[in-house]
mmCIF file of C-alpha atoms in Angstrom:
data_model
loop_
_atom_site.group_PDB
_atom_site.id
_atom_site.type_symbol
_atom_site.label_atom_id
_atom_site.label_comp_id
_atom_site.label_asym_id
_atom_site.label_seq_id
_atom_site.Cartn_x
_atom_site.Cartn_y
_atom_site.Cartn_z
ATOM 1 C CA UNK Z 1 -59.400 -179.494 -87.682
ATOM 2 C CA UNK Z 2 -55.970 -178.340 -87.264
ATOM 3 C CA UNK Z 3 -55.129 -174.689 -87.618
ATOM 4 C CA UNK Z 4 -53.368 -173.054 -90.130
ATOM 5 C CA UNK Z 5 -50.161 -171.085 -89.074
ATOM 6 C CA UNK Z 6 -48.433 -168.829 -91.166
ATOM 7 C CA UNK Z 7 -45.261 -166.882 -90.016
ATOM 8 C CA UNK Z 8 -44.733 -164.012 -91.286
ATOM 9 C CA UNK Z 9 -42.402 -162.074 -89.091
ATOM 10 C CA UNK Z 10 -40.743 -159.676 -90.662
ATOM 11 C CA UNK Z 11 -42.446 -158.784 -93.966
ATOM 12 C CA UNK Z 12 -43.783 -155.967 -94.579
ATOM 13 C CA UNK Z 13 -47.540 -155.000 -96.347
ATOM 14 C CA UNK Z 14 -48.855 -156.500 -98.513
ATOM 15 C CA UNK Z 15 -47.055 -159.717 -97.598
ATOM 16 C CA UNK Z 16 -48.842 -160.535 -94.422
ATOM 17 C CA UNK Z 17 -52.126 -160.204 -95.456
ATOM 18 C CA UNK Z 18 -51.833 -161.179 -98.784
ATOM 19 C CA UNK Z 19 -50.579 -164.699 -97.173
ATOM 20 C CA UNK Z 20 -53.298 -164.765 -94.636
ATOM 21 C CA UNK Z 21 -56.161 -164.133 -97.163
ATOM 22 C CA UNK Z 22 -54.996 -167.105 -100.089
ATOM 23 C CA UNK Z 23 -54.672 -169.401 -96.737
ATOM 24 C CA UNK Z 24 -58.276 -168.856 -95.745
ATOM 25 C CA UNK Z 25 -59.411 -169.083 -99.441
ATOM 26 C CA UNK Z 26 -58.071 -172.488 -99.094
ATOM 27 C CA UNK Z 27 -58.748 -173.732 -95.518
ATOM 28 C CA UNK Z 28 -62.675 -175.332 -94.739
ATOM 29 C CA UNK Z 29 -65.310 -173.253 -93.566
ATOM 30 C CA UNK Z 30 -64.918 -173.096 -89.751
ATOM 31 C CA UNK Z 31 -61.264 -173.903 -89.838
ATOM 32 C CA UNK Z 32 -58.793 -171.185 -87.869
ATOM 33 C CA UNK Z 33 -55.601 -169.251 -89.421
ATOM 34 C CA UNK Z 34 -53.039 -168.232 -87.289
ATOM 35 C CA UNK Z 35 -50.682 -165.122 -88.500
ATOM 36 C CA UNK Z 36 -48.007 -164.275 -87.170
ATOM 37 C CA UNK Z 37 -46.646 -161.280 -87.810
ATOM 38 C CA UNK Z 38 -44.942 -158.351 -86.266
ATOM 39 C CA UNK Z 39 -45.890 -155.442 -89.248
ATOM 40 C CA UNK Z 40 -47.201 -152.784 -87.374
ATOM 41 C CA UNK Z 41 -50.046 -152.080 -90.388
ATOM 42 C CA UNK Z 42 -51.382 -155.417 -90.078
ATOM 43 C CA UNK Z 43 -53.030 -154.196 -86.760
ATOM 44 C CA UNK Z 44 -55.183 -152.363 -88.759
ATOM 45 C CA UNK Z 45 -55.521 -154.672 -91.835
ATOM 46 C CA UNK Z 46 -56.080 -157.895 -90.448
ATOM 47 C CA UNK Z 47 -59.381 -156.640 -88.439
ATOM 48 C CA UNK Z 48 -60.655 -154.685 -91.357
ATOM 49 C CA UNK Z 49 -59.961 -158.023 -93.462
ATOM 50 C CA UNK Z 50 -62.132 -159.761 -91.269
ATOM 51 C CA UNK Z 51 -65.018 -156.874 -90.802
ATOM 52 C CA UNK Z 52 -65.340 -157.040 -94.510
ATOM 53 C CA UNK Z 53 -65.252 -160.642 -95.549
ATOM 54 C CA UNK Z 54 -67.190 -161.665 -92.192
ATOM 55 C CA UNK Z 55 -64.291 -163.961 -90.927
ATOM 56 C CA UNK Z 56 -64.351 -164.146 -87.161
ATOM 57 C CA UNK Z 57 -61.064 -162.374 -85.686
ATOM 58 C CA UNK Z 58 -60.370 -164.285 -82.362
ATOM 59 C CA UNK Z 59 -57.310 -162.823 -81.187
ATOM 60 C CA UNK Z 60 -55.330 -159.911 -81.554
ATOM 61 C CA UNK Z 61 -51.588 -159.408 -80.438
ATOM 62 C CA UNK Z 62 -51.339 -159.075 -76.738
ATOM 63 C CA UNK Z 63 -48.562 -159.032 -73.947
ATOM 64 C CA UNK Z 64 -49.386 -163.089 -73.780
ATOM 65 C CA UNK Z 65 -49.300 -163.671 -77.817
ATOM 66 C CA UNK Z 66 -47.123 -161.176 -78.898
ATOM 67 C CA UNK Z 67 -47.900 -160.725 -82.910
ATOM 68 C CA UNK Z 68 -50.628 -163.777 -83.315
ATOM 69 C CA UNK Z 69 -53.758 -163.101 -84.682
ATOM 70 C CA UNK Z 70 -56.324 -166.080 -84.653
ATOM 71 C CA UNK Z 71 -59.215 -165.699 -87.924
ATOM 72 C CA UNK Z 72 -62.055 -168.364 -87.978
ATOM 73 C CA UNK Z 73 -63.033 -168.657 -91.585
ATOM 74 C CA UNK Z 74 -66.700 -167.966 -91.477
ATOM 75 C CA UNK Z 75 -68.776 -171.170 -92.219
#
């Protein structure tokens, strides 16, 4: 399965997660999303995202991957 990158460098919220949530709503069950973006707020909303609609978050922006987060779609 091949993942799913979206780029969303500089937009600002809602944009990045609204993006990120119609593109797992459309990718297969087990399937992984990658966002890119560097909107400070989606440190906080992209985790929540995934607490609540039991996604799997698999990364979160480091020194390595600067502003990539990886989300498994729950399957």
């Amino acid at each position: 399965m091949e993942t799913i990158t979206l780029d969303c460098r500089g937009m600002k919220c809602p944009e990045p997660l609204t993006l990120l949530r119609n593109a797992v709503r459309k990718a297969d069950a087990g399937q992984i999303v990658e966002l890119l973006s560097d909107d400070p707020v989606s440190e906080r909303d992209v985790p929540a995202f995934c607490n609540f609609m039991k996604h799997e978050l698999l990364r979160m922006p480091d020194e390595e991957h600067p502003h990539s987060f990886l989300v498994k779609k729950k399957g």
